[in-house]
Structure formats: C-alpha cells, structure tokens
mmCIF file of C-alpha atoms in Angstrom:
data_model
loop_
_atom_site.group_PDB
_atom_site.id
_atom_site.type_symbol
_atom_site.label_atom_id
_atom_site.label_comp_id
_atom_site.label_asym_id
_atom_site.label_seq_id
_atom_site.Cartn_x
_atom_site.Cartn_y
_atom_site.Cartn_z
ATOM 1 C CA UNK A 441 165.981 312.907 206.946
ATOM 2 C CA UNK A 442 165.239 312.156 203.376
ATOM 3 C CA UNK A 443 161.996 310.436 201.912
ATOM 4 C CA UNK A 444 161.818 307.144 203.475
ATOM 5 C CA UNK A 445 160.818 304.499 200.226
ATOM 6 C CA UNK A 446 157.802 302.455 200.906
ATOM 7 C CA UNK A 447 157.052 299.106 199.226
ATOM 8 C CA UNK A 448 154.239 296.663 199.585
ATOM 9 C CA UNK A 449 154.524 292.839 198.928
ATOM 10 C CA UNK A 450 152.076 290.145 200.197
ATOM 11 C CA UNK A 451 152.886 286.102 199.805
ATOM 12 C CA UNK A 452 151.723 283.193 201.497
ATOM 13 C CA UNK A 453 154.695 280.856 202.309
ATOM 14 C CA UNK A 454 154.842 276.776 203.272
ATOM 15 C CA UNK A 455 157.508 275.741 205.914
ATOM 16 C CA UNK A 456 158.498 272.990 204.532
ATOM 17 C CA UNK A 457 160.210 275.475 201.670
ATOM 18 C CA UNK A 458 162.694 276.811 203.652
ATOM 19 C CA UNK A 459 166.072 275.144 206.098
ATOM 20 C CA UNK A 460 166.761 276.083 209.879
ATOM 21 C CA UNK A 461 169.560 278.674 210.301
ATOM 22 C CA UNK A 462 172.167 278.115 213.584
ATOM 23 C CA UNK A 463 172.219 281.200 216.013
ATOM 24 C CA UNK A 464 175.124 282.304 217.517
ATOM 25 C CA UNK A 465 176.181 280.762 220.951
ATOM 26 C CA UNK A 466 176.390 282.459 224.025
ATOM 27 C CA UNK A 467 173.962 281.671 226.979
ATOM 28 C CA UNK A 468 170.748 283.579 227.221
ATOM 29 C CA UNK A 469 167.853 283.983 229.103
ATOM 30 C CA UNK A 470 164.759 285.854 228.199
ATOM 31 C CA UNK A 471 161.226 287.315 229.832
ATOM 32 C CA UNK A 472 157.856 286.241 229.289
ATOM 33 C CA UNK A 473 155.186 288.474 227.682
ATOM 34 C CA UNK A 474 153.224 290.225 230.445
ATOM 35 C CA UNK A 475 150.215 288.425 230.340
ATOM 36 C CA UNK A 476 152.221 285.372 230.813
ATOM 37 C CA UNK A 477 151.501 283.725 234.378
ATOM 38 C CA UNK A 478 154.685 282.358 235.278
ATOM 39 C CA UNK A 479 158.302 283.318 234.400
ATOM 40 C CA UNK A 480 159.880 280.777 232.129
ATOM 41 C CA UNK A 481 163.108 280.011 230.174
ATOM 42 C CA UNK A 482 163.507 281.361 226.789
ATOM 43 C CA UNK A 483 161.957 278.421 223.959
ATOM 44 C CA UNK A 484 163.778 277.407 221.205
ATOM 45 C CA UNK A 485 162.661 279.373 219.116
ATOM 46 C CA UNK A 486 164.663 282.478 220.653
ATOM 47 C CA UNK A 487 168.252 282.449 219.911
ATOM 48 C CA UNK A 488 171.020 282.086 222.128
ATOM 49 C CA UNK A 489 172.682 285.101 221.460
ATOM 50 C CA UNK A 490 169.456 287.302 221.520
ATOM 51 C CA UNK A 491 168.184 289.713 224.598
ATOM 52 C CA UNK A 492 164.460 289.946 225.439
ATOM 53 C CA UNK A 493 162.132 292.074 226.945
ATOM 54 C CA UNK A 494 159.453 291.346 229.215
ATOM 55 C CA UNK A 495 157.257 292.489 232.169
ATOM 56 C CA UNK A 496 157.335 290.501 235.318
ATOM 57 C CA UNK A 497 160.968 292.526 236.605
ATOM 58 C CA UNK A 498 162.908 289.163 236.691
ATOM 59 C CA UNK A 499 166.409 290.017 236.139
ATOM 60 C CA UNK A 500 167.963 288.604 233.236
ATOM 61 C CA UNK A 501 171.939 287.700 232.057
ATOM 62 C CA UNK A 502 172.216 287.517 228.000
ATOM 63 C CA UNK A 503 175.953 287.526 228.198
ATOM 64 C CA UNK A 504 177.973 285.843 230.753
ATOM 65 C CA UNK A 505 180.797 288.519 232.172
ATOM 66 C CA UNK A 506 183.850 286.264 230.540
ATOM 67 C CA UNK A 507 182.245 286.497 227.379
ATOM 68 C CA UNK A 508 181.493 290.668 227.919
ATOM 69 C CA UNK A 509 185.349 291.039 228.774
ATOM 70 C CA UNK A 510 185.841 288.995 224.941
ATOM 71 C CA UNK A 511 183.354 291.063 223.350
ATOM 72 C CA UNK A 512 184.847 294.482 225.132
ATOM 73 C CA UNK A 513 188.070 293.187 223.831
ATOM 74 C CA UNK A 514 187.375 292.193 220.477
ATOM 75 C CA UNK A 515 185.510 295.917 219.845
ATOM 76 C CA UNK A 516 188.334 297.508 221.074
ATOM 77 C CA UNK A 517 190.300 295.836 218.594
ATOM 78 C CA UNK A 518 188.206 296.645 215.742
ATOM 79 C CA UNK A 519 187.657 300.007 216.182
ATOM 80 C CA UNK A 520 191.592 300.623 216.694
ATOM 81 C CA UNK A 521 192.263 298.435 212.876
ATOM 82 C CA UNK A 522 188.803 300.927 211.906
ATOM 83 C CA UNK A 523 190.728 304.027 213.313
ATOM 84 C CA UNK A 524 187.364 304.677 214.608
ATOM 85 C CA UNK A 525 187.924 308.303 217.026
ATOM 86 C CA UNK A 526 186.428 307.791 220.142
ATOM 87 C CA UNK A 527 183.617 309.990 221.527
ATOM 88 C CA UNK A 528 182.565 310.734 218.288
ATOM 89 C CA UNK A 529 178.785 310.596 217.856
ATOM 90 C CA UNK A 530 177.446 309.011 215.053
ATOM 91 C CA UNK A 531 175.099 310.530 212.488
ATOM 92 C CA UNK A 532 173.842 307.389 210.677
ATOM 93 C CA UNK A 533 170.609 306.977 208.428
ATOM 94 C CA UNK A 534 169.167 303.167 209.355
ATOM 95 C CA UNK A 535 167.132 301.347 206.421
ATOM 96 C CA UNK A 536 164.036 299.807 208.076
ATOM 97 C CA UNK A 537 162.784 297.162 206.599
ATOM 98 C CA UNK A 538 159.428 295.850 208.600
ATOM 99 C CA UNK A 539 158.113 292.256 208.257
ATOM 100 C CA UNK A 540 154.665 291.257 209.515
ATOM 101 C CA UNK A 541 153.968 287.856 210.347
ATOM 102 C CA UNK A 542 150.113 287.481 210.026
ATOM 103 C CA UNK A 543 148.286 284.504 211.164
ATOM 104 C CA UNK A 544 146.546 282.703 208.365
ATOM 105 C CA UNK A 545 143.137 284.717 209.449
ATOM 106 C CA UNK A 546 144.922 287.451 209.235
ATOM 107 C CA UNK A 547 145.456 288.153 212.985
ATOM 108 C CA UNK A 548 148.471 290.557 213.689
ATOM 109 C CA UNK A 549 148.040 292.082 210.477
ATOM 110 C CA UNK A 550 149.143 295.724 211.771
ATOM 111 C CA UNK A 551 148.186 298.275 209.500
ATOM 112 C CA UNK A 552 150.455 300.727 207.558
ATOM 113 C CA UNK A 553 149.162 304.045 210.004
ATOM 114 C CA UNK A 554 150.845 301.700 212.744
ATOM 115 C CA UNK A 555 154.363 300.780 211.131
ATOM 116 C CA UNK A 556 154.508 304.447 209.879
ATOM 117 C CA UNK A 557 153.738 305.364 213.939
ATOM 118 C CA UNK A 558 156.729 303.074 214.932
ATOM 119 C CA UNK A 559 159.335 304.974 212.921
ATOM 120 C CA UNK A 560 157.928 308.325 214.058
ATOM 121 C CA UNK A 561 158.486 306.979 217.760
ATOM 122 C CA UNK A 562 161.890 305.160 216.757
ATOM 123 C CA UNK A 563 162.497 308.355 215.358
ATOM 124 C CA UNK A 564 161.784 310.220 218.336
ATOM 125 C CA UNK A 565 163.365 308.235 221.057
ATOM 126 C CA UNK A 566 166.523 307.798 219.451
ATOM 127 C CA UNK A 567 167.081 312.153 218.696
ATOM 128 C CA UNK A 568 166.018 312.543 222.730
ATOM 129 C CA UNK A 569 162.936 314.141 221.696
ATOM 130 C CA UNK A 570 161.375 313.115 225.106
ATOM 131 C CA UNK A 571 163.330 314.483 228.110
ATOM 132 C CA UNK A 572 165.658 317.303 228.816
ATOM 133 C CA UNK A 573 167.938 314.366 229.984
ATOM 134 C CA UNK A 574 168.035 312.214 227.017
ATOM 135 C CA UNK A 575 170.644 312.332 224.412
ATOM 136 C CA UNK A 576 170.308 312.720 220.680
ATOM 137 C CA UNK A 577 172.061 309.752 219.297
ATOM 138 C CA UNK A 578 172.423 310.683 216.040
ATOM 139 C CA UNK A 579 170.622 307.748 214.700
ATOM 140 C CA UNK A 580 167.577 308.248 212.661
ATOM 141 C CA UNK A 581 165.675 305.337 211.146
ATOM 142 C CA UNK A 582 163.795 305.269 207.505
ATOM 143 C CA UNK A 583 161.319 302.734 206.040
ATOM 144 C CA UNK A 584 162.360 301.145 203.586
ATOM 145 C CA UNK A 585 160.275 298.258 203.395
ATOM 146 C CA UNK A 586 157.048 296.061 204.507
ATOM 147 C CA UNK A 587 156.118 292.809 203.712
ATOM 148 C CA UNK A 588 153.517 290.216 204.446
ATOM 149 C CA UNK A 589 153.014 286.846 205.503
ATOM 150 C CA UNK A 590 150.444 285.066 206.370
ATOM 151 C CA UNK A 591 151.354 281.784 208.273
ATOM 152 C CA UNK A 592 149.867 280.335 211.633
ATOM 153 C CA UNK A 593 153.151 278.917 212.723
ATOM 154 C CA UNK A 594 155.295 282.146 211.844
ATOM 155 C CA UNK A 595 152.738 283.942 212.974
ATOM 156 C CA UNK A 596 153.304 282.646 216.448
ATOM 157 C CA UNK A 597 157.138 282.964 216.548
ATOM 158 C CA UNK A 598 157.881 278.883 215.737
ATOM 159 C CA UNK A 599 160.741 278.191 213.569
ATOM 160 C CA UNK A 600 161.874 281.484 213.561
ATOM 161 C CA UNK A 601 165.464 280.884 212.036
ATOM 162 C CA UNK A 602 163.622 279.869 209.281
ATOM 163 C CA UNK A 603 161.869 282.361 208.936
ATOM 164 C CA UNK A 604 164.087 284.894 209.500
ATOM 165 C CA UNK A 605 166.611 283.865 207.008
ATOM 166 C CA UNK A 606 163.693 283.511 204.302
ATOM 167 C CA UNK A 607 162.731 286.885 204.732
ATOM 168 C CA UNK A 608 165.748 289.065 206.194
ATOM 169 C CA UNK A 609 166.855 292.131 203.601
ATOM 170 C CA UNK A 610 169.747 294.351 203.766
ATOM 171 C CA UNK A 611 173.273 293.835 204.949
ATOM 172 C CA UNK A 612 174.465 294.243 208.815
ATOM 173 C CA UNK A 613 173.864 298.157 208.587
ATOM 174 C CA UNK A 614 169.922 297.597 208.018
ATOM 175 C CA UNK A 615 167.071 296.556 210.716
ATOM 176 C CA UNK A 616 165.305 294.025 209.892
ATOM 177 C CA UNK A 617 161.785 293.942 212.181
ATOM 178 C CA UNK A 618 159.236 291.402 212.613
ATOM 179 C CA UNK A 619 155.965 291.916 213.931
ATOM 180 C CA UNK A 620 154.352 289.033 215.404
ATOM 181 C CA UNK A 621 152.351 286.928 218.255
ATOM 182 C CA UNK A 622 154.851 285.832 220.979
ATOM 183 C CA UNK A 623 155.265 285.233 224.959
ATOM 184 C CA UNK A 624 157.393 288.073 224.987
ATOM 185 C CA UNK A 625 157.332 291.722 224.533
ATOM 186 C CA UNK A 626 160.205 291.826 222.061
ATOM 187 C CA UNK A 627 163.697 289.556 221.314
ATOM 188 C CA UNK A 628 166.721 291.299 219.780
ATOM 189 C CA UNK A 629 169.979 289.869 218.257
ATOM 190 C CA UNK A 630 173.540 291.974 219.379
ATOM 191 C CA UNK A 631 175.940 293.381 216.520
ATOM 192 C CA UNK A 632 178.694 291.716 217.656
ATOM 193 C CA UNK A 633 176.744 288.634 216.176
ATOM 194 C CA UNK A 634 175.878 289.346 213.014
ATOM 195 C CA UNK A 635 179.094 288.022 211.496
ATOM 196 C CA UNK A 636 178.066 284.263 212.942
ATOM 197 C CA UNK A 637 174.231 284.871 212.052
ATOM 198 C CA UNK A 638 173.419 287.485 209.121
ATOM 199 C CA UNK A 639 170.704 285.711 208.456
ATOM 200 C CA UNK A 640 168.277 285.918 211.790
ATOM 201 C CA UNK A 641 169.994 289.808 212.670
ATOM 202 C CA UNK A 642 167.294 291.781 213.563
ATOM 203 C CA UNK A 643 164.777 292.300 216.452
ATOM 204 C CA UNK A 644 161.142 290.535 216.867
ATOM 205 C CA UNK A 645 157.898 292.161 218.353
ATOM 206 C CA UNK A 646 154.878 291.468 220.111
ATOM 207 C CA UNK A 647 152.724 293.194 217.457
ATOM 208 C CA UNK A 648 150.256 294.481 220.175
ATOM 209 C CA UNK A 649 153.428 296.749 221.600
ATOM 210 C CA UNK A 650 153.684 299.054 218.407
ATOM 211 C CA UNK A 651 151.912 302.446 218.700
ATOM 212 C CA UNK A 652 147.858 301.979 219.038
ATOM 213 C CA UNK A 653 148.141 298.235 220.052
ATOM 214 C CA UNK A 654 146.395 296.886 222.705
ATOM 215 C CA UNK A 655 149.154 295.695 225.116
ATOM 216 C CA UNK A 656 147.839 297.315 228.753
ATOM 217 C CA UNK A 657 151.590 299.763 229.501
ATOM 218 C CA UNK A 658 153.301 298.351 226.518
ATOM 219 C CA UNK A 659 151.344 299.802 223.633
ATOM 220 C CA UNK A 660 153.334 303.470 222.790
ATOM 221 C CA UNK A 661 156.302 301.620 220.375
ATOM 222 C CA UNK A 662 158.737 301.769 223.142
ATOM 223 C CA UNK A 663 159.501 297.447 222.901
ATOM 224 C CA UNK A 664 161.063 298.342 219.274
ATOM 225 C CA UNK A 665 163.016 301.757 220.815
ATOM 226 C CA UNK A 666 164.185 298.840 223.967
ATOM 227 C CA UNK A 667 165.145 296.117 221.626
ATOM 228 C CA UNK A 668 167.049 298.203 218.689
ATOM 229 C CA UNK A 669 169.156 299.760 221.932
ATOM 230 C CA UNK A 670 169.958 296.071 222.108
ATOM 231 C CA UNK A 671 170.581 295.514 218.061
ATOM 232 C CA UNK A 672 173.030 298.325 218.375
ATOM 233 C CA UNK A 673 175.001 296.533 221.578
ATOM 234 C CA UNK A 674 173.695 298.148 224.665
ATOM 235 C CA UNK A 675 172.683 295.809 227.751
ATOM 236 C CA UNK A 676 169.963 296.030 230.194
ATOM 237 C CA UNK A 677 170.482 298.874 232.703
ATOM 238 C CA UNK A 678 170.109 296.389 235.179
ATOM 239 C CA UNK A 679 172.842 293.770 233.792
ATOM 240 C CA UNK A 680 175.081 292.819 236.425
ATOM 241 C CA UNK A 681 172.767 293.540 238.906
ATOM 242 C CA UNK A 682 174.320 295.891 241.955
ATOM 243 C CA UNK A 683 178.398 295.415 240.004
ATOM 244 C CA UNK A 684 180.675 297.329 238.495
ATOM 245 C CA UNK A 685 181.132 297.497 234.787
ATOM 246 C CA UNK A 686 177.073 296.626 235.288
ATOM 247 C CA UNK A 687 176.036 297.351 232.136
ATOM 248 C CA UNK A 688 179.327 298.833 230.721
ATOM 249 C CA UNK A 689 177.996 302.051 230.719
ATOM 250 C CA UNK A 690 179.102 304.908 233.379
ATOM 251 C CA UNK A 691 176.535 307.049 233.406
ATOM 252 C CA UNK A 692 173.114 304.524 233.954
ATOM 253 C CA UNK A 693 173.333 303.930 237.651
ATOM 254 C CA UNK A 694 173.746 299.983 238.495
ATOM 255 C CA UNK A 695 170.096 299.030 239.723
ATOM 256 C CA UNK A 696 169.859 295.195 241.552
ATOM 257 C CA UNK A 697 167.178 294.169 239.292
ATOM 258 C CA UNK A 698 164.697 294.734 236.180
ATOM 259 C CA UNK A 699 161.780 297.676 237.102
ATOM 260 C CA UNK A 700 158.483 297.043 237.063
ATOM 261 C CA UNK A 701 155.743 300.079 236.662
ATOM 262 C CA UNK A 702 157.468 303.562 236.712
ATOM 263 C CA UNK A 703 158.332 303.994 240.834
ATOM 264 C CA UNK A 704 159.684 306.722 241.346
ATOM 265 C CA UNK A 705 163.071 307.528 243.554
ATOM 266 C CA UNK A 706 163.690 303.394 243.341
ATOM 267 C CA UNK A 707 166.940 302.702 244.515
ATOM 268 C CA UNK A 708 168.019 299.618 244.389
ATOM 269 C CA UNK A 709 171.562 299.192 244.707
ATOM 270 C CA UNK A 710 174.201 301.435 247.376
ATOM 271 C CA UNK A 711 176.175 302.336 244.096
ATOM 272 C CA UNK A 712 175.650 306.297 243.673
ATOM 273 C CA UNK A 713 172.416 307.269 241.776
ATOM 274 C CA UNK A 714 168.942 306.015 242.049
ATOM 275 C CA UNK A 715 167.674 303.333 239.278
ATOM 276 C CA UNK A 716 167.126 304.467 235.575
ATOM 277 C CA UNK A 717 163.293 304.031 235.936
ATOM 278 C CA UNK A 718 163.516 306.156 232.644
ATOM 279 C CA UNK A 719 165.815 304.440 230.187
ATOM 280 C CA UNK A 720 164.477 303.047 227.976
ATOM 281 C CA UNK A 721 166.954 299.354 228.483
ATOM 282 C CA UNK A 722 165.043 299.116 231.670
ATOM 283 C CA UNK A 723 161.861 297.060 231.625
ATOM 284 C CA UNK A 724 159.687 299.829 232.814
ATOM 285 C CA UNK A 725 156.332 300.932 231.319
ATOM 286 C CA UNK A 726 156.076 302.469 228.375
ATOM 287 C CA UNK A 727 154.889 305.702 229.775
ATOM 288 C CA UNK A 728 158.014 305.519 232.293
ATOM 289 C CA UNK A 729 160.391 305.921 229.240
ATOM 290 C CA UNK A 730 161.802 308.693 228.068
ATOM 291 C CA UNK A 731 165.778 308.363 227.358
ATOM 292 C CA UNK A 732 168.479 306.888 226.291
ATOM 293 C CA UNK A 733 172.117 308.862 227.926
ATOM 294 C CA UNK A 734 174.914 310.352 226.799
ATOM 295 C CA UNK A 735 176.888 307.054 227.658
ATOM 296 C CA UNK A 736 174.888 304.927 226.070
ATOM 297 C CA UNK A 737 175.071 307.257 223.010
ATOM 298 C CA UNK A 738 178.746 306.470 222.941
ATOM 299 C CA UNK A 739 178.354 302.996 223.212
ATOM 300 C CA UNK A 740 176.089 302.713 220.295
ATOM 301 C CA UNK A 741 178.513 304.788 218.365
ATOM 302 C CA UNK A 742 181.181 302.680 218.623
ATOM 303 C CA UNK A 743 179.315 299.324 218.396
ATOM 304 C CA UNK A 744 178.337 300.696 215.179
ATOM 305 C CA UNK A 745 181.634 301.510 214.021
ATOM 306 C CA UNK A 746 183.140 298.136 215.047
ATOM 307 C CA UNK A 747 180.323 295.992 213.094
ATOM 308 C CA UNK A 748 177.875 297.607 211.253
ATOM 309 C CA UNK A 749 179.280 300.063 209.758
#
C-alpha cells in the first residue's frame, strides 16, 4: 500500500450557508446507540436508504425484499454491460477522506493518533488479518484526508444532508467518513445509491466507537469496519431473519435476529450453521468480531464493479 497523503484543514461553518440534499428512497429502519434506553425509529436526520448499527439486538429491514430482487437485478445487469468476470476478487486502493464534526467546545474532536488507528483497523479487518476464517478482500483503505468542523448542531448529527453535501470529497470510488455525536453506533449509505445521492455517500460514526474511545464493547474501530461492509453493499447477517436469500450471501448462516454480546454456539434459526457471532455485519461486540467470508468477499467485489468502480 503506498503512502497514504495527509492534509489538515480547520473552518467554522454557519447552517444557514448551505441547502438540504434529498436521500434516496427506500424504507429503512435503524438502531439506537447503546446507551440509548429505548429502541426507536430512525430520525430524520438518517436517510432512507442508509443501514445503521446499534446495540440493543433489535432486528432491523433497510431494504424491503421487492426492492432486493430490483437491486439483485439491476447489478446483474451492470456487471454483464461492465463484462465484469465473476468470482474475481478485487484488489482496490480506497481514498479515505475523514471528516470530524466537533462541537463548538470542541467535544468529539478525535485526535489524529485515533483516525490514523481507524485505517490501521480498517486496514486489518478488511485483509482477514484477524481469524483463520476470515477472508482477505482485497480492499485496502488510505487516508487521504481530515478536516474539521466545529458546529453544535453538526456536531450532533442534525441536518446532516446538509452537511454532508457541504463537505463530501471524492467521486463514488472514495469514503467519505464523519465522526460525530449520535444515538447510534454508526449509519451507512449502499452503492447502489450513490447515483440518486452523491452528495450524502458515505458512512457516519459515533466518534466514541473509533479505536481508544470510550464506548463500553464498541470502542476497537469495528462500527467503521460494520458500516463500510454496508457502503460496499453487504446486508446484516441477520437480514431476513430465519429466510432464504437472508442476506444474499451463502456462506453467513441465516440467524433469526441481530446478536447481542459475543454468545457463543447461538443458534438461532433451523437453517444449517450456527449464527455468525463473528462477522463483523452482525451487531456483536467489538471484541466478538473478527471476519468478514469468502461470500461476502464476492459480494463486495461485484458491488464494486457494478457502481463504484
């Protein structure tokens, strides 16, 4: 992996500056932020077409099956006009660029040792550094960018089309993150979206969840590793619930809802295999986490191919 390019830029923003931004439009639902005491629909601030991960094992739908059967479709059909090959891994270089949303106080202000932590772990994750089982995807992620605001009201996630699209960089083949104070752990928009809504692609985080935060189980980076899994079009493991094509991918055993903790042997659904505690598109601890499959490899491989790359 070459050199990532660091930058630094600071600027204090007004509101009032900058015009709302649709999202795309396909139901969602979303999970609260552990520390949250009751479970409760995604606000308006999260997108429609986003995913989100939280801690209370509440299992969630982002995607209605009609509109997974269009979106199966419709990436079939681009990858044939592509002449994408099938099965072929790919060996893609992301461009990371990191926003943080400080308050005006500076809360959430995450310091450089901490961004430069979560591409070590994004890093890691994604090559399958953690587990025998996990799969090298053959994504690797550089930084190619921080910058800073410092805003009460971005801070805490409100208006955040605006905010995205006055701060997004990069085309559809660069992550965009934002680091900031929400009810949930992290929020993440699909690929097959971007085309609708370039301007708010990316994923959001709870800026306590990157590495050496203090979010009790959800402080080792793993919320960025869960929601770019997302960005690059894989579902929960648990999506569906106990169905088949669950989660569209054969080799994560179907699992009847989201996992809380890291129990070991749960098994959940009378499909064959036990739940993937492990995988890191469950909603288990951090510490529980340690792969992403071959399957979902794939998946992310040809999601690519179809509309980011």
């Amino acid at each position: 992996m070459r050199r990532p390019r660091t930058w630094q830029a600071s600027a204090f923003c007004s509101l009032g500056l900058f015009l709302s931004v649709l999202v795309g439009a396909s139901p969602a639902s979303a999970m609260p932020h552990p520390e949250a005491t009751a479970c409760v629909t995604a606000p308006a601030a999260i997108g429609t077409a986003e995913a989100a991960r939280g801690g209370h094992g509440v299992d969630t739908r982002e995607v209605s099956p009609r509109q997974q059967r269009a979106i199966e479709a419709r990436t079939r059909h681009l990858l044939a006009a592509k002449g994408a090959v099938l099965g072929r891994r790919a060996a893609v270089e992301i461009a990371v660029y990191v926003h943080v949303m400080a308050s005006a106080s500076g809360a959430g202000d995450v310091s450089q040792t901490r961004i430069d932590r979560q591409i070590v772990e994004l890093n890691q994750d994604f090559a399958g550094g953690e587990s025998a089982a996990a799969a090298d995807t053959g994504f690797t992620f550089a930084l190619a960018g921080v910058d800073r605001w410092y805003d009460d009201a971005w801070h805490q996630n409100q208006q955040a089309s605006a905010f995205r699209a006055a701060t997004r960089l990069g085309g559809k083949e660069s992550l965009n993150i934002w680091v900031l104070d929400m009810n949930y752990l992290g929020i993440a928009t699909f690929p097959w979206d971007y085309a609708a809504s370039p301007d708010t692609d990316g994923i959001r985080v709870q800026y306590t969840t990157l590495p050496g935060g203090i979010e009790t189980n959800y402080n080792l980076g793993k919320t960025a590793s869960h929601e770019t899994g997302h960005w690059l079009g894989l579902y929960h493991t648990f999506e569906g619930g106990c169905t088949t094509p669950n989660d569209r991918v054969s080799d994560t055993p179907a699992q009847a809802s989201a996992t809380g903790g890291c129990p070991t042997g749960r098994n959940s659904c009378s499909l064959a295999g036990k739940d993937p505690i492990h995988n890191y598109l469950d909603y288990s601890y951090d510490s529980c986490y340690n792969q992403f499959t071959a399957g979902q490899s794939n998946r992310m491989s040809q999601m690519w191919q179809a509309y980011r790359a």
